[in-house]
Each structure stands twice: as structure tokens, then as C-alpha cells.
Coordinates of C-alpha atoms in Angstrom, one line a residue:
M133 CA 4.8 4.2 14.7
H134 CA 1.6 6.2 14.5
V135 CA 0.3 6.7 11.0
F136 CA 1.0 10.5 11.2
E137 CA 4.6 9.9 12.4
L138 CA 5.2 7.3 9.7
T139 CA 3.8 9.6 7.0
R140 CA 6.2 12.4 8.0
A141 CA 9.2 10.1 8.3
L142 CA 8.5 8.9 4.7
V143 CA 7.9 12.4 3.3
D144 CA 11.3 13.5 4.8
I145 CA 13.1 10.9 2.7
E146 CA 13.6 12.4 -0.8
S147 CA 12.5 9.8 -3.4
I148 CA 12.1 11.6 -6.7
T149 CA 11.7 9.0 -9.4
D150 CA 15.0 7.1 -10.0
N151 CA 16.1 8.0 -6.4
E152 CA 14.0 5.6 -4.4
A153 CA 16.8 3.6 -2.8
A154 CA 16.7 5.4 0.5
V155 CA 13.0 5.2 1.1
A156 CA 13.0 1.5 -0.1
A157 CA 15.7 0.7 2.5
Y158 CA 13.7 2.5 5.2
L159 CA 10.5 0.6 4.4
H160 CA 12.4 -2.7 4.2
A161 CA 13.8 -2.1 7.7
H162 CA 10.5 -1.0 9.1
L163 CA 8.5 -3.9 7.6
S164 CA 11.2 -6.4 8.6
A165 CA 10.7 -5.4 12.2
L166 CA 7.0 -5.8 11.9
A167 CA 7.3 -9.1 10.1
A168 CA 9.7 -10.5 12.6
N169 CA 7.1 -10.2 15.3
S170 CA 4.2 -11.5 13.3
G171 CA 5.5 -14.4 11.1
G172 CA 5.7 -12.3 7.9
R173 CA 8.4 -12.2 5.2
V174 CA 9.9 -9.1 3.5
E175 CA 11.7 -9.0 0.1
M176 CA 13.5 -6.5 -2.0
M177 CA 12.3 -7.0 -5.6
R178 CA 15.1 -5.7 -7.8
V179 CA 14.0 -3.4 -10.6
E180 CA 17.4 -2.1 -11.8
A181 CA 20.7 -1.0 -10.2
A182 CA 20.0 0.8 -6.9
R183 CA 16.2 0.5 -7.4
S184 CA 13.9 -2.1 -5.8
N185 CA 10.3 -2.7 -5.0
V186 CA 9.5 -3.7 -1.4
L187 CA 7.2 -6.7 -0.8
A188 CA 6.0 -7.9 2.6
Y189 CA 3.5 -10.7 3.0
W190 CA 1.9 -12.9 5.7
G191 CA 0.8 -16.3 4.7
Q192 CA -0.5 -16.9 1.1
P193 CA -1.7 -13.4 -0.1
A194 CA -5.2 -13.3 -1.3
V195 CA -5.3 -9.5 -1.2
T196 CA -2.3 -7.1 -2.0
L197 CA -2.3 -3.5 -0.9
S198 CA 0.0 -1.6 -3.2
T199 CA 1.2 2.0 -4.1
H200 CA 4.3 3.7 -5.2
M201 CA 7.4 5.1 -3.3
D202 CA 8.5 7.7 -5.9
T203 CA 7.5 11.3 -6.1
V204 CA 7.6 14.2 -8.6
P205 CA 10.1 17.0 -8.1
P206 CA 10.8 19.2 -6.3
F207 CA 11.4 17.7 -2.9
F208 CA 10.3 19.6 0.2
P209 CA 10.1 18.2 3.7
S210 CA 7.2 17.6 6.0
R211 CA 5.3 19.8 8.4
E212 CA 2.0 19.4 10.1
D213 CA -0.8 21.4 11.7
A214 CA -3.9 20.3 13.5
E215 CA -5.6 19.2 10.3
F216 CA -3.0 18.3 7.7
I217 CA 0.4 16.8 7.1
W218 CA 2.3 18.7 4.4
G219 CA 5.2 17.9 2.1
R220 CA 6.1 16.3 -1.2
G221 CA 4.5 12.9 -1.4
S222 CA 2.2 13.4 1.6
C223 CA -0.8 12.5 -0.5
D224 CA 0.9 11.0 -3.5
A225 CA 1.6 8.5 -2.1
K226 CA 3.6 8.3 1.2
G227 CA 0.5 9.0 3.3
I228 CA -1.1 6.0 1.5
I229 CA 1.9 3.8 2.3
A230 CA 1.6 4.8 6.0
A231 CA -2.1 4.0 5.9
M232 CA -1.6 0.6 4.3
I233 CA 1.1 -0.3 6.9
G234 CA -1.3 0.9 9.6
A235 CA -4.0 -1.4 8.1
A236 CA -1.5 -4.3 8.1
E237 CA -0.8 -3.7 11.8
K238 CA -4.5 -3.6 12.5
L239 CA -5.1 -6.8 10.6
L240 CA -2.3 -8.6 12.4
A241 CA -3.5 -7.5 15.8
E242 CA -6.8 -9.1 14.9
G243 CA -5.1 -12.4 13.8
V244 CA -5.8 -11.8 10.1
T245 CA -3.1 -13.0 7.6
N246 CA -3.0 -14.0 3.9
F247 CA -2.4 -10.5 2.6
A248 CA 0.6 -8.5 1.2
L249 CA 2.0 -5.0 1.0
L250 CA 3.8 -4.1 -2.3
F251 CA 5.5 -0.7 -2.7
V252 CA 6.9 0.0 -6.1
V253 CA 9.2 2.4 -7.9
G254 CA 8.7 4.5 -10.9
E255 CA 5.0 5.2 -11.1
E256 CA 5.4 8.9 -11.7
R257 CA 7.4 8.2 -15.0
N258 CA 6.9 4.8 -16.6
S259 CA 5.7 2.3 -14.0
A260 CA 9.0 0.4 -14.1
G261 CA 8.4 -1.2 -10.6
A262 CA 4.9 -2.4 -11.5
A263 CA 6.3 -3.9 -14.8
V264 CA 8.8 -5.9 -12.8
A265 CA 6.2 -7.0 -10.2
A266 CA 3.9 -8.1 -12.9
R267 CA 6.4 -10.7 -13.9
S268 CA 6.6 -12.1 -10.3
P269 CA 3.0 -12.6 -9.1
R270 CA 2.4 -14.3 -5.8
G271 CA -1.1 -15.7 -6.3
S272 CA -3.0 -12.7 -5.0
R273 CA -6.6 -12.5 -6.1
F274 CA -7.1 -8.8 -5.6
L275 CA -4.8 -5.8 -6.0
V276 CA -6.0 -2.7 -4.0
N277 CA -4.0 0.1 -5.6
G278 CA -3.6 3.3 -3.6
E279 CA -3.8 6.8 -5.2
P280 CA -5.4 9.9 -3.9
T281 CA -9.2 9.5 -4.5
S282 CA -10.4 11.1 -1.2
N283 CA -11.1 7.6 0.1
K284 CA -13.6 6.9 -2.6
L285 CA -13.5 3.8 -4.8
A286 CA -12.7 4.6 -8.4
L287 CA -15.1 3.2 -11.0
A288 CA -12.8 4.2 -13.9
S289 CA -9.6 6.0 -14.7
K290 CA -8.4 7.7 -17.8
G291 CA -5.5 6.4 -19.9
A292 CA -2.5 8.3 -21.2
L293 CA -1.1 8.7 -24.7
R294 CA 2.3 10.6 -24.9
F295 CA 3.9 11.8 -28.1
E296 CA 7.1 13.6 -28.9
L297 CA 6.8 15.8 -32.0
V298 CA 10.1 16.6 -33.6
A299 CA 10.7 19.3 -36.3
R300 CA 13.8 19.6 -38.4
G301 CA 15.1 22.7 -40.2
R302 CA 18.2 24.2 -41.7
M303 CA 20.5 26.6 -39.9
A304 CA 21.3 30.0 -41.3
H305 CA 22.3 33.5 -40.1
S306 CA 19.1 35.2 -38.9
A307 CA 19.9 38.2 -41.1
Y308 CA 19.3 35.9 -44.1
P309 CA 16.3 33.8 -43.1
E310 CA 15.7 32.9 -46.7
L311 CA 18.8 30.7 -46.6
G312 CA 17.4 28.6 -43.7
E313 CA 14.3 26.7 -42.6
S314 CA 13.1 27.3 -39.1
A315 CA 12.3 24.1 -37.2
I316 CA 10.6 26.3 -34.5
E317 CA 8.2 27.8 -37.0
A318 CA 7.5 24.3 -38.4
L319 CA 6.9 23.0 -34.9
L320 CA 4.5 25.9 -34.0
D321 CA 2.5 25.3 -37.2
A322 CA 2.3 21.5 -36.4
L323 CA 1.2 22.1 -32.9
E324 CA -1.6 24.4 -34.1
K325 CA -2.8 21.7 -36.4
I326 CA -2.8 19.2 -33.6
R327 CA -4.7 21.6 -31.3
R328 CA -7.5 21.6 -33.9
V329 CA -8.0 17.8 -33.9
P330 CA -11.4 17.1 -32.2
L331 CA -11.0 15.0 -29.0
P332 CA -13.5 12.3 -28.0
R333 CA -15.7 12.3 -25.0
D334 CA -17.0 9.3 -22.9
P335 CA -20.2 9.3 -20.9
L336 CA -18.5 8.0 -17.8
L337 CA -14.9 9.4 -18.1
G338 CA -15.9 12.7 -19.6
P339 CA -13.7 14.6 -22.1
C340 CA -10.4 13.5 -23.5
T341 CA -7.9 16.3 -22.8
M342 CA -4.5 17.3 -24.2
N343 CA -1.5 19.1 -22.7
I344 CA 1.5 20.4 -24.6
G345 CA 3.8 20.1 -21.6
V346 CA 7.3 20.7 -22.9
I347 CA 8.7 22.8 -25.9
A348 CA 12.4 23.0 -26.7
G349 CA 14.6 24.0 -29.6
G350 CA 16.9 26.4 -31.3
R351 CA 20.5 27.4 -30.9
A352 CA 20.6 31.2 -30.4
P353 CA 18.5 34.2 -31.1
N354 CA 20.5 35.0 -34.2
V355 CA 20.5 31.5 -35.7
I356 CA 17.6 30.0 -37.7
A357 CA 16.7 27.0 -35.7
D358 CA 17.5 23.6 -37.2
Q359 CA 15.8 21.5 -34.5
A360 CA 12.8 21.8 -32.2
S361 CA 10.6 19.4 -30.2
A362 CA 7.4 19.2 -28.1
E363 CA 6.1 16.7 -25.6
I364 CA 2.4 16.1 -25.7
L365 CA 0.2 14.2 -23.2
I366 CA -3.4 13.1 -24.0
R367 CA -5.6 11.8 -21.2
L368 CA -7.5 9.0 -23.0
V369 CA -11.1 8.1 -22.6
G370 CA -11.2 5.2 -25.1
D371 CA -9.4 3.6 -28.0
P372 CA -6.2 5.5 -28.9
A373 CA -6.2 4.3 -32.5
L374 CA -8.5 7.1 -33.8
L375 CA -6.3 9.8 -32.2
R376 CA -3.1 8.3 -33.7
E377 CA -4.7 8.4 -37.1
S378 CA -6.2 11.9 -36.6
F379 CA -2.9 13.4 -35.5
A380 CA -0.9 11.8 -38.4
A381 CA -3.5 13.0 -40.9
A382 CA -3.5 16.6 -39.4
L383 CA 0.3 16.7 -40.0
C384 CA 0.1 15.1 -43.4
L385 CA 2.2 12.2 -42.2
P386 CA 1.9 8.6 -43.6
A387 CA -1.0 6.5 -42.4
V388 CA -0.3 5.1 -39.0
V389 CA 0.7 1.5 -39.0
G390 CA 3.2 1.8 -36.2
M391 CA 5.1 4.7 -34.5
P392 CA 7.0 6.8 -35.3
V393 CA 5.8 8.3 -38.5
A394 CA 7.7 11.0 -40.3
N395 CA 8.4 13.1 -43.4
D396 CA 11.4 15.3 -44.2
R397 CA 10.4 18.0 -41.7
L398 CA 8.3 16.4 -38.9
E399 CA 8.4 13.2 -36.9
L400 CA 5.7 12.0 -34.5
K401 CA 7.0 9.5 -32.0
E402 CA 4.7 7.6 -29.6
I403 CA 6.5 7.4 -26.2
L404 CA 3.9 5.8 -24.0
C405 CA 0.3 4.4 -24.1
I406 CA -1.6 3.5 -21.0
P407 CA -5.2 2.3 -21.6
T408 CA -8.3 3.5 -19.8
M409 CA -9.4 1.3 -16.9
R410 CA -12.8 0.4 -15.5
F411 CA -13.2 -1.1 -12.1
A412 CA -15.9 -3.0 -10.1
A413 CA -17.7 -1.4 -7.2
V414 CA -17.7 -2.7 -3.6
D415 CA -20.9 -2.4 -1.6
G416 CA -20.9 0.4 0.9
L417 CA -18.0 2.5 -0.5
P418 CA -18.7 5.8 -2.1
T419 CA -17.4 6.0 -5.7
I420 CA -15.5 8.4 -8.0
V421 CA -14.2 8.6 -11.6
V422 CA -10.6 9.9 -11.9
P423 CA -8.8 11.5 -14.8
F424 CA -5.3 10.3 -13.9
T425 CA -3.5 7.1 -14.7
T426 CA -1.9 4.6 -12.3
D427 CA 0.3 1.5 -12.1
I428 CA -2.8 -0.7 -12.6
P429 CA -2.5 -1.1 -16.4
M430 CA 1.1 -2.2 -16.1
F431 CA 0.1 -4.8 -13.4
G432 CA -2.7 -6.1 -15.6
R433 CA -4.4 -8.8 -13.5
T434 CA -1.2 -10.6 -12.5
W435 CA -1.7 -9.6 -8.9
G436 CA -5.5 -10.0 -9.0
E437 CA -8.6 -8.0 -9.8
P438 CA -7.6 -4.4 -9.5
L439 CA -9.4 -1.8 -7.3
L440 CA -8.3 1.8 -6.8
I441 CA -8.8 3.8 -3.6
G442 CA -6.7 6.0 -1.3
P443 CA -6.8 9.0 1.0
G444 CA -5.8 12.5 -0.2
D445 CA -7.0 15.1 -2.7
V446 CA -5.4 14.7 -6.1
H447 CA -5.9 18.4 -6.8
V448 CA -3.0 19.2 -4.4
A449 CA -0.7 16.4 -5.6
H450 CA 2.2 17.5 -7.7
T451 CA 1.9 21.1 -6.3
S452 CA 3.7 23.3 -3.8
E453 CA 0.7 22.9 -1.5
E454 CA 0.7 19.1 -1.3
R455 CA -0.9 17.9 1.9
I456 CA -3.1 15.1 3.3
A457 CA -5.9 15.4 5.9
K458 CA -5.1 13.6 9.1
K459 CA -8.7 12.4 9.3
E460 CA -8.5 10.8 5.8
L461 CA -5.3 9.0 6.9
L462 CA -7.1 7.5 9.9
D463 CA -10.2 6.6 7.9
A464 CA -8.0 4.9 5.2
V465 CA -6.4 2.6 7.8
A466 CA -9.9 1.3 8.6
I467 CA -11.0 1.2 5.0
Y468 CA -8.0 -0.8 3.8
S469 CA -8.2 -3.3 6.7
D470 CA -11.9 -3.8 6.1
M471 CA -11.4 -4.2 2.3
V472 CA -8.8 -6.9 3.0
K473 CA -11.2 -8.9 5.1
R474 CA -14.2 -8.5 2.8
L475 CA -12.2 -9.4 -0.3
Q476 CA -10.6 -12.4 1.4
S477 CA -14.1 -13.8 1.9
R478 CA -15.1 -13.8 -1.7
G479 CA -13.7 -15.3 -4.9
A480 CA -14.5 -12.2 -7.1
V481 CA -15.7 -8.7 -6.7

């Protein structure tokens, strides 16, 4: 299949996180047909019930091309015009899957083997697929991870620190607020204190940023709220320890030894921490620094020295305007195939 045709076929299979089974089955069948004609092998790497990574390899992999199969909601199908392919996952990351498969076909046509393709589940939530793959390495010396970087090689990526802030109160009739304690008011006060915490800056990665992404709570308009919560995501540029301590201090919570920390009204629970990453450069490739996180920290170095590059503009990922430029897809096929050959010829970046 042409890379454009394959991109659209993948986009048209809904695969919001936790629902990747259909796209994994499609890729397993597609790659099995390719492997049958070229001496490769294809495996389903089970993650949990009805969820599996897909691994294809030829010979003993020295380089692995990898990205994720899952998407964020909501699903919407593909369409195309002269310049772009549109649809959920077109740039994050089903166009990248298609480009990597196109690169594999190009390499095999040139007689090149000793590489792998690894497509994983769960990147958009908790990197569950990468965590499972990290426990089953295959000797690869380099992992080329695909995320939308406009075909520029990332020199660094921000980390992520996610908290849940929970406030507790006491219910009462809203006509008698003095008989209750509002968890919502406690939550709002706590969030305002957190917003005043200074965030660090890194010379390469830029500023640390924070997003209060979800707020929930209360029972009814005429009931004093006894519970409320907020989910907070910080894009890290360095060591998270200072932020943990600063947030706890701002909320007058105990000194942070481990999470969660709490008093009788508030609880701060750490949900996820992904470290910042710095990557090596490759001669001849333009570079970029990206503020998002990837599967790479979960892989560690179990699949080799990590590199990060892919077609697509991250600014349209996760939006209703998600699309990928056809030219970037074609360029990515050449970039990935060239990287495999160049990395195979060396022992380290």
C-alpha cells in the first residue's frame, strides 16, 4: 500500500486508548504479509486482555523504529486534499506508523535487514505498551521513536508531573452554610496557592508550565460540597523534587517524603512522573526541542540509545484540525530508512 493509502486506512480504525485491538490486528495482518515475502517475523506482544503491541523484525535488530497505535478522543475519520491527510491520529501517530512501514519496505527492497518495527499501545495515557516492551528487549542498539517533530531530530523533550488535588468538606443545606464546610471553596483556595508557586526555567527546554486540566466536585447547587478534586499537569524541565516540596509547602502539607501527602482538608496525590530527556544529534538532520513527553522514558535504554523524530506538526495533534502533510510523509520514509542504515553502521550515536 502507498504511504498515503496506509495512513488513511489506519486513521479510519478507531483506536482511542484502551481500544487498540482492531488497529493492532490490522497491523499484524499487514506486517505478516510483508514478512512472509521477506523473511521477517511478526509477534503480538500482550499487554493486557484485548491489548497487544505489534513487533515485526528482520534478522537481529540493531535499530528499532517505534511509535504508538492509540489516539486521544474523539475519533473522526480520514479525508484528504492535495496537500494533507486529515483525521484523528493522522499525525499522532498513524501517519508515522505508515512512514515507518514505508521505510521498512524501502530497506527490504534494498536488501537491508537487521531492523525492527515496534508499535505500542497506551502512549497517550500511561505508556503501558512501552512498559511491557521494556521488559522484553531484543538486542536493538538504537530506538528511533516517532512523534510529530516536523521531521526534525529532537535534542530534548520535557517531562511530565501529574497530581490529583483532593479537597474534603462537610455537607450542609446551602441555606445554612455555617453548618458545613465547602470542599469546592477549599479546592479553589488551594489551586490559587499552587498557581503562585514559581516554576523553573531551563536554558535549552525553556519554561516549566502548568495546566489545571480537570475540576470536579459537589452534589447539587443547594448542597454545601463535601468533596472536590482537580487534576494538574506540569511540563517538567528538570528535577521534580523542588516542585513537589514547593507545592506541599504552599498547601501547608507535611514535608514531602513520598506521595500522597495530606491534612484533614486536602490531599495531594502524585499520579505520574516522567523525567525530561536529552538526546544525541545525528549529522545532517535539522534539530528541535519539544515540550511534550513520549514513550522513551518508559523504554529507558532497553531497546537501545533513543532518538526522537517524526513527520507532522504537533500543534494540530489532539485538535479537531489534526492533519499531516503528504510531503512530510514521503520525506519521513526516506529519513527513517536512511537513519536505519546510518545507525547500523556505528556502535553509538
